[in-house]
Amino acid sequence: MVRPTMEDVALKAGVSRALVSLVMRGSPKVSEMRRSAVLKAAEELGYSPHAMARSLASRTSTVLGVMVSDLHNAFFAEVVDGIDEVARDQGFDIIINTGGRSPARERRALESLLSFRPAGLILLSPVVPATAIGKAAEQLPVVLVARSSRVSSVDTVNDDGEVGARLAVDHLVSLGHRRIAHLDGGEGTQAGPRRRGYVAAMEAHGLVPQVVSSEYTDAAGARAIRSLIADDALPTAILSCNDFNAVGAISALEDAGLRVPADVSVVGYDNTSLAALRHVSLTTIDQPRAEFGRLAADALLQRVREERAEPVRHLLTPSLVVRGTTAPPATSRRSSGRLPGEAAGAAKPRPNEHGGLR
């Protein structure tokens, strides 16, 4: 089937091709009568303007580029939902690609997005070098999510990772845990603030930090647990760098015959939809993922429309969501007359307002 063209619409509506182009760009210079005639003709023909062709013809793009660090992580899908909500409301489309958590692949993905001549870019937790981000920002507006930047032409949206990690440690300490390990995010973005928050919280409680090298994946979480078991260094509680890592850690613990939380408590980070699944029921630190996306899209469109020149640095405050993977350590339950696998009853923390809803 031959796709209808702008010329076909112009012929059917009895107007010029230039006028059809004005209508498709949303120009206010067209009368309502002619606009209605063109839109009616386009609908009858099944004509839909190609976003790239439209942007090249008008020199004004209605496309926003989004680069996702890891397509396997539900965190990014929920951020994209927020971006898409704002973009569509403002008449923009989004195109998405991924760099697969590889600096080299991300550089190529960034170049690919730039070839589409988007109005701006939103990069989700990119690991590409800062120089590449700065070079892109010289060409068009750029917003980073889950990564910081000192470049004045780049806006950022982050959560306070230090606060989030402290919330997790405080929660575990309140349950009676003293040996708490952190499976960190390695070289991943925002791993540093979470690691610093964990160490500071442990030291504030007079406890010895135990940072275990890991990554933001389930496989890395499982490897870290197997290493701890092999070294006879398994703690009574784990703070994972994200939910994905926590699920891998739980899987490895269960494979080793250990129970969560009866033998080891586990806390994740992000509060993705995965954490709220009933059979996972992961205690985690909540980041408002969709809000990240909405703030990023709003910031980008402000730059696109030249409404603002100064940088925006959104720093959102995370919160603790208590579910079923944390409980007092087994030694505490024995001293209170409960068996290691027995429920903590009234002493078990109750879910907060977010619990089980996401």
mmCIF file of C-alpha atoms in Angstrom, residues 135-337:
data_model
loop_
_atom_site.group_PDB
_atom_site.id
_atom_site.type_symbol
_atom_site.label_atom_id
_atom_site.label_comp_id
_atom_site.label_asym_id
_atom_site.label_seq_id
_atom_site.Cartn_x
_atom_site.Cartn_y
_atom_site.Cartn_z
ATOM 1 C CA LYS A 135 30.215 17.907 23.391
ATOM 2 C CA ALA A 136 26.573 16.890 22.876
ATOM 3 C CA ALA A 137 25.446 19.791 25.087
ATOM 4 C CA GLU A 138 27.231 22.194 22.729
ATOM 5 C CA GLN A 139 24.832 21.097 19.984
ATOM 6 C CA LEU A 140 21.503 20.835 21.802
ATOM 7 C CA PRO A 141 19.954 20.790 25.319
ATOM 8 C CA VAL A 142 20.888 17.795 27.490
ATOM 9 C CA VAL A 143 19.415 16.538 30.767
ATOM 10 C CA LEU A 144 20.992 13.804 32.887
ATOM 11 C CA VAL A 145 18.964 11.500 35.136
ATOM 12 C CA ALA A 146 20.777 9.602 37.921
ATOM 13 C CA ARG A 147 24.077 11.288 37.154
ATOM 14 C CA SER A 148 25.598 14.571 38.265
ATOM 15 C CA SER A 149 27.240 17.206 36.088
ATOM 16 C CA ARG A 150 29.096 20.476 36.634
ATOM 17 C CA VAL A 151 28.461 21.693 33.089
ATOM 18 C CA SER A 152 26.224 24.758 33.269
ATOM 19 C CA SER A 153 24.429 23.878 30.035
ATOM 20 C CA VAL A 154 23.428 20.424 31.353
ATOM 21 C CA ASP A 155 20.484 19.952 33.740
ATOM 22 C CA THR A 156 20.306 17.048 36.200
ATOM 23 C CA VAL A 157 17.693 15.039 38.110
ATOM 24 C CA ASN A 158 18.909 12.860 40.993
ATOM 25 C CA ASP A 159 17.880 11.470 44.339
ATOM 26 C CA ASP A 160 19.951 12.017 47.488
ATOM 27 C CA GLY A 161 21.741 8.678 47.551
ATOM 28 C CA GLU A 162 23.515 9.399 50.826
ATOM 29 C CA VAL A 163 20.196 9.981 52.566
ATOM 30 C CA GLY A 164 18.707 6.841 51.016
ATOM 31 C CA ALA A 165 21.566 4.615 52.181
ATOM 32 C CA ARG A 166 21.386 6.069 55.678
ATOM 33 C CA LEU A 167 17.658 5.311 55.821
ATOM 34 C CA ALA A 168 18.379 1.678 54.948
ATOM 35 C CA VAL A 169 21.138 1.307 57.549
ATOM 36 C CA ASP A 170 19.077 3.034 60.252
ATOM 37 C CA HIS A 171 16.198 0.646 59.540
ATOM 38 C CA LEU A 172 18.407 -2.438 59.809
ATOM 39 C CA VAL A 173 20.090 -1.192 62.974
ATOM 40 C CA SER A 174 16.680 -0.513 64.534
ATOM 41 C CA LEU A 175 15.871 -4.188 63.972
ATOM 42 C CA GLY A 176 18.994 -5.203 65.868
ATOM 43 C CA HIS A 177 21.449 -5.857 63.026
ATOM 44 C CA ARG A 178 25.101 -5.028 63.627
ATOM 45 C CA ARG A 179 26.813 -6.859 60.759
ATOM 46 C CA ILE A 180 25.462 -5.103 57.665
ATOM 47 C CA ALA A 181 27.198 -5.348 54.280
ATOM 48 C CA HIS A 182 26.721 -3.100 51.268
ATOM 49 C CA LEU A 183 26.827 -4.633 47.773
ATOM 50 C CA ASP A 184 27.865 -1.485 45.944
ATOM 51 C CA GLY A 185 27.322 -0.336 42.377
ATOM 52 C CA GLY A 186 30.986 -0.356 41.405
ATOM 53 C CA GLU A 187 31.680 2.315 38.788
ATOM 54 C CA GLY A 188 27.974 2.844 38.109
ATOM 55 C CA THR A 189 26.441 6.287 38.388
ATOM 56 C CA GLN A 190 25.189 7.226 41.858
ATOM 57 C CA ALA A 191 27.080 4.300 43.402
ATOM 58 C CA GLY A 192 29.382 6.773 45.135
ATOM 59 C CA PRO A 193 26.716 8.691 47.100
ATOM 60 C CA ARG A 194 25.033 5.465 48.215
ATOM 61 C CA ARG A 195 28.372 4.012 49.315
ATOM 62 C CA ARG A 196 29.250 7.182 51.222
ATOM 63 C CA GLY A 197 25.857 7.240 52.899
ATOM 64 C CA TYR A 198 26.212 3.611 53.962
ATOM 65 C CA VAL A 199 29.709 4.098 55.403
ATOM 66 C CA ALA A 200 28.720 7.290 57.239
ATOM 67 C CA ALA A 201 25.628 5.630 58.743
ATOM 68 C CA MET A 202 27.569 2.559 59.882
ATOM 69 C CA GLU A 203 30.233 4.691 61.523
ATOM 70 C CA ALA A 204 27.577 6.878 63.159
ATOM 71 C CA HIS A 205 26.182 3.736 64.795
ATOM 72 C CA GLY A 206 29.660 2.627 65.882
ATOM 73 C CA LEU A 207 29.658 -0.257 63.405
ATOM 74 C CA VAL A 208 32.320 -1.493 60.978
ATOM 75 C CA PRO A 209 31.414 -0.968 57.285
ATOM 76 C CA GLN A 210 31.669 -3.955 54.950
ATOM 77 C CA VAL A 211 31.609 -2.745 51.333
ATOM 78 C CA VAL A 212 31.491 -5.560 48.789
ATOM 79 C CA SER A 213 32.340 -4.787 45.165
ATOM 80 C CA SER A 214 29.353 -5.440 42.909
ATOM 81 C CA GLU A 215 27.316 -3.929 40.049
ATOM 82 C CA TYR A 216 23.745 -2.900 39.236
ATOM 83 C CA THR A 217 22.715 -6.358 37.996
ATOM 84 C CA ASP A 218 21.132 -9.480 39.450
ATOM 85 C CA ALA A 219 24.085 -11.592 38.331
ATOM 86 C CA ALA A 220 26.478 -9.321 40.218
ATOM 87 C CA GLY A 221 24.324 -9.515 43.346
ATOM 88 C CA ALA A 222 24.395 -13.317 43.210
ATOM 89 C CA ARG A 223 28.184 -13.373 42.681
ATOM 90 C CA ALA A 224 28.753 -11.115 45.670
ATOM 91 C CA ILE A 225 26.703 -13.367 47.952
ATOM 92 C CA ARG A 226 28.517 -16.498 46.786
ATOM 93 C CA SER A 227 31.820 -14.753 47.488
ATOM 94 C CA LEU A 228 30.734 -13.790 51.003
ATOM 95 C CA ILE A 229 29.600 -17.340 51.740
ATOM 96 C CA ALA A 230 32.849 -18.798 50.384
ATOM 97 C CA ASP A 231 34.876 -16.405 52.579
ATOM 98 C CA ASP A 232 32.701 -17.165 55.628
ATOM 99 C CA ALA A 233 31.973 -13.422 55.788
ATOM 100 C CA LEU A 234 28.205 -13.412 55.374
ATOM 101 C CA PRO A 235 26.566 -10.683 57.512
ATOM 102 C CA THR A 236 23.067 -10.749 59.007
ATOM 103 C CA ALA A 237 21.843 -8.005 56.660
ATOM 104 C CA ILE A 238 22.538 -6.773 53.127
ATOM 105 C CA LEU A 239 22.018 -3.345 51.555
ATOM 106 C CA SER A 240 22.088 -3.833 47.791
ATOM 107 C CA CYS A 241 22.936 -1.031 45.367
ATOM 108 C CA ASN A 242 19.577 -1.460 43.594
ATOM 109 C CA ASP A 243 16.527 -3.734 43.441
ATOM 110 C CA PHE A 244 17.935 -5.786 40.575
ATOM 111 C CA ASN A 245 21.084 -6.523 42.560
ATOM 112 C CA ALA A 246 18.980 -7.370 45.644
ATOM 113 C CA VAL A 247 16.920 -9.944 43.738
ATOM 114 C CA GLY A 248 20.129 -11.650 42.598
ATOM 115 C CA ALA A 249 21.402 -11.626 46.173
ATOM 116 C CA ILE A 250 18.183 -13.195 47.473
ATOM 117 C CA SER A 251 18.337 -15.882 44.791
ATOM 118 C CA ALA A 252 21.905 -16.809 45.764
ATOM 119 C CA LEU A 253 21.018 -16.875 49.475
ATOM 120 C CA GLU A 254 18.106 -19.214 48.832
ATOM 121 C CA ASP A 255 20.251 -21.413 46.592
ATOM 122 C CA ALA A 256 22.614 -21.763 49.568
ATOM 123 C CA GLY A 257 19.762 -22.912 51.801
ATOM 124 C CA LEU A 258 19.434 -19.604 53.650
ATOM 125 C CA ARG A 259 16.123 -17.904 54.349
ATOM 126 C CA VAL A 260 15.261 -14.263 53.754
ATOM 127 C CA PRO A 261 14.678 -12.589 56.157
ATOM 128 C CA ALA A 262 14.922 -15.374 58.785
ATOM 129 C CA ASP A 263 18.672 -15.828 58.254
ATOM 130 C CA VAL A 264 19.645 -12.718 56.279
ATOM 131 C CA SER A 265 17.709 -9.482 55.760
ATOM 132 C CA VAL A 266 17.972 -7.718 52.380
ATOM 133 C CA VAL A 267 17.230 -4.106 51.402
ATOM 134 C CA GLY A 268 17.158 -2.912 47.781
ATOM 135 C CA TYR A 269 17.227 0.549 46.240
ATOM 136 C CA ASP A 270 14.828 2.148 43.697
ATOM 137 C CA ASN A 271 11.432 0.646 44.654
ATOM 138 C CA THR A 272 10.786 -0.552 41.116
ATOM 139 C CA SER A 273 7.680 -2.516 40.194
ATOM 140 C CA LEU A 274 9.786 -5.654 40.674
ATOM 141 C CA ALA A 275 10.173 -4.931 44.392
ATOM 142 C CA ALA A 276 6.414 -4.785 44.953
ATOM 143 C CA LEU A 277 5.657 -8.181 43.419
ATOM 144 C CA ARG A 278 4.095 -10.330 46.120
ATOM 145 C CA HIS A 279 6.604 -13.168 45.888
ATOM 146 C CA VAL A 280 9.486 -10.655 46.047
ATOM 147 C CA SER A 281 8.080 -8.162 48.604
ATOM 148 C CA LEU A 282 11.402 -6.354 48.824
ATOM 149 C CA THR A 283 12.145 -3.757 51.476
ATOM 150 C CA THR A 284 13.740 -0.955 49.485
ATOM 151 C CA ILE A 285 14.499 2.747 49.153
ATOM 152 C CA ASP A 286 11.942 4.553 47.039
ATOM 153 C CA GLN A 287 12.923 6.886 44.234
ATOM 154 C CA PRO A 288 9.968 8.550 42.465
ATOM 155 C CA ARG A 289 10.853 7.179 39.048
ATOM 156 C CA ALA A 290 8.011 8.701 37.020
ATOM 157 C CA GLU A 291 8.623 12.054 38.714
ATOM 158 C CA PHE A 292 12.265 11.838 37.638
ATOM 159 C CA GLY A 293 11.050 11.495 34.065
ATOM 160 C CA ARG A 294 8.546 14.340 34.309
ATOM 161 C CA LEU A 295 11.107 16.710 35.831
ATOM 162 C CA ALA A 296 13.689 15.758 33.198
ATOM 163 C CA ALA A 297 11.265 16.346 30.313
ATOM 164 C CA ASP A 298 10.085 19.660 31.788
ATOM 165 C CA ALA A 299 13.671 20.842 32.218
ATOM 166 C CA LEU A 300 14.578 19.813 28.667
ATOM 167 C CA LEU A 301 11.584 21.553 27.097
ATOM 168 C CA GLN A 302 12.363 24.741 29.027
ATOM 169 C CA ARG A 303 15.800 24.704 27.396
ATOM 170 C CA VAL A 304 14.357 23.825 23.978
ATOM 171 C CA ARG A 305 12.029 26.840 24.189
ATOM 172 C CA GLU A 306 14.846 29.037 25.502
ATOM 173 C CA GLU A 307 12.830 29.859 28.610
ATOM 174 C CA ARG A 308 15.856 29.394 30.865
ATOM 175 C CA ALA A 309 19.642 29.507 30.594
ATOM 176 C CA GLU A 310 20.768 28.744 34.148
ATOM 177 C CA PRO A 311 21.216 25.070 35.142
ATOM 178 C CA VAL A 312 18.602 23.161 37.119
ATOM 179 C CA ARG A 313 19.767 20.617 39.724
ATOM 180 C CA HIS A 314 16.813 18.612 40.981
ATOM 181 C CA LEU A 315 17.711 16.543 44.078
ATOM 182 C CA LEU A 316 14.776 14.470 45.311
ATOM 183 C CA THR A 317 14.555 13.007 48.814
ATOM 184 C CA PRO A 318 14.160 9.198 48.903
ATOM 185 C CA SER A 319 12.072 7.280 51.441
ATOM 186 C CA LEU A 320 12.086 3.836 53.036
ATOM 187 C CA VAL A 321 9.504 1.245 51.967
ATOM 188 C CA VAL A 322 9.333 -1.674 54.414
ATOM 189 C CA ARG A 323 8.121 -4.997 53.043
ATOM 190 C CA GLY A 324 8.917 -8.635 53.734
ATOM 191 C CA THR A 325 12.692 -9.043 53.281
ATOM 192 C CA THR A 326 13.793 -7.452 56.567
ATOM 193 C CA ALA A 327 13.347 -8.687 60.148
ATOM 194 C CA PRO A 328 15.364 -8.822 63.403
ATOM 195 C CA PRO A 329 18.453 -11.045 63.199
ATOM 196 C CA ALA A 330 18.114 -14.673 64.257
ATOM 197 C CA THR A 331 20.108 -14.101 67.470
ATOM 198 C CA SER A 332 17.611 -11.424 68.564
ATOM 199 C CA ARG A 333 14.682 -13.726 67.912
ATOM 200 C CA ARG A 334 16.299 -16.526 69.927
ATOM 201 C CA SER A 335 16.839 -14.226 72.896
ATOM 202 C CA SER A 336 13.189 -13.158 72.775
ATOM 203 C CA GLY A 337 11.958 -16.738 72.723
#
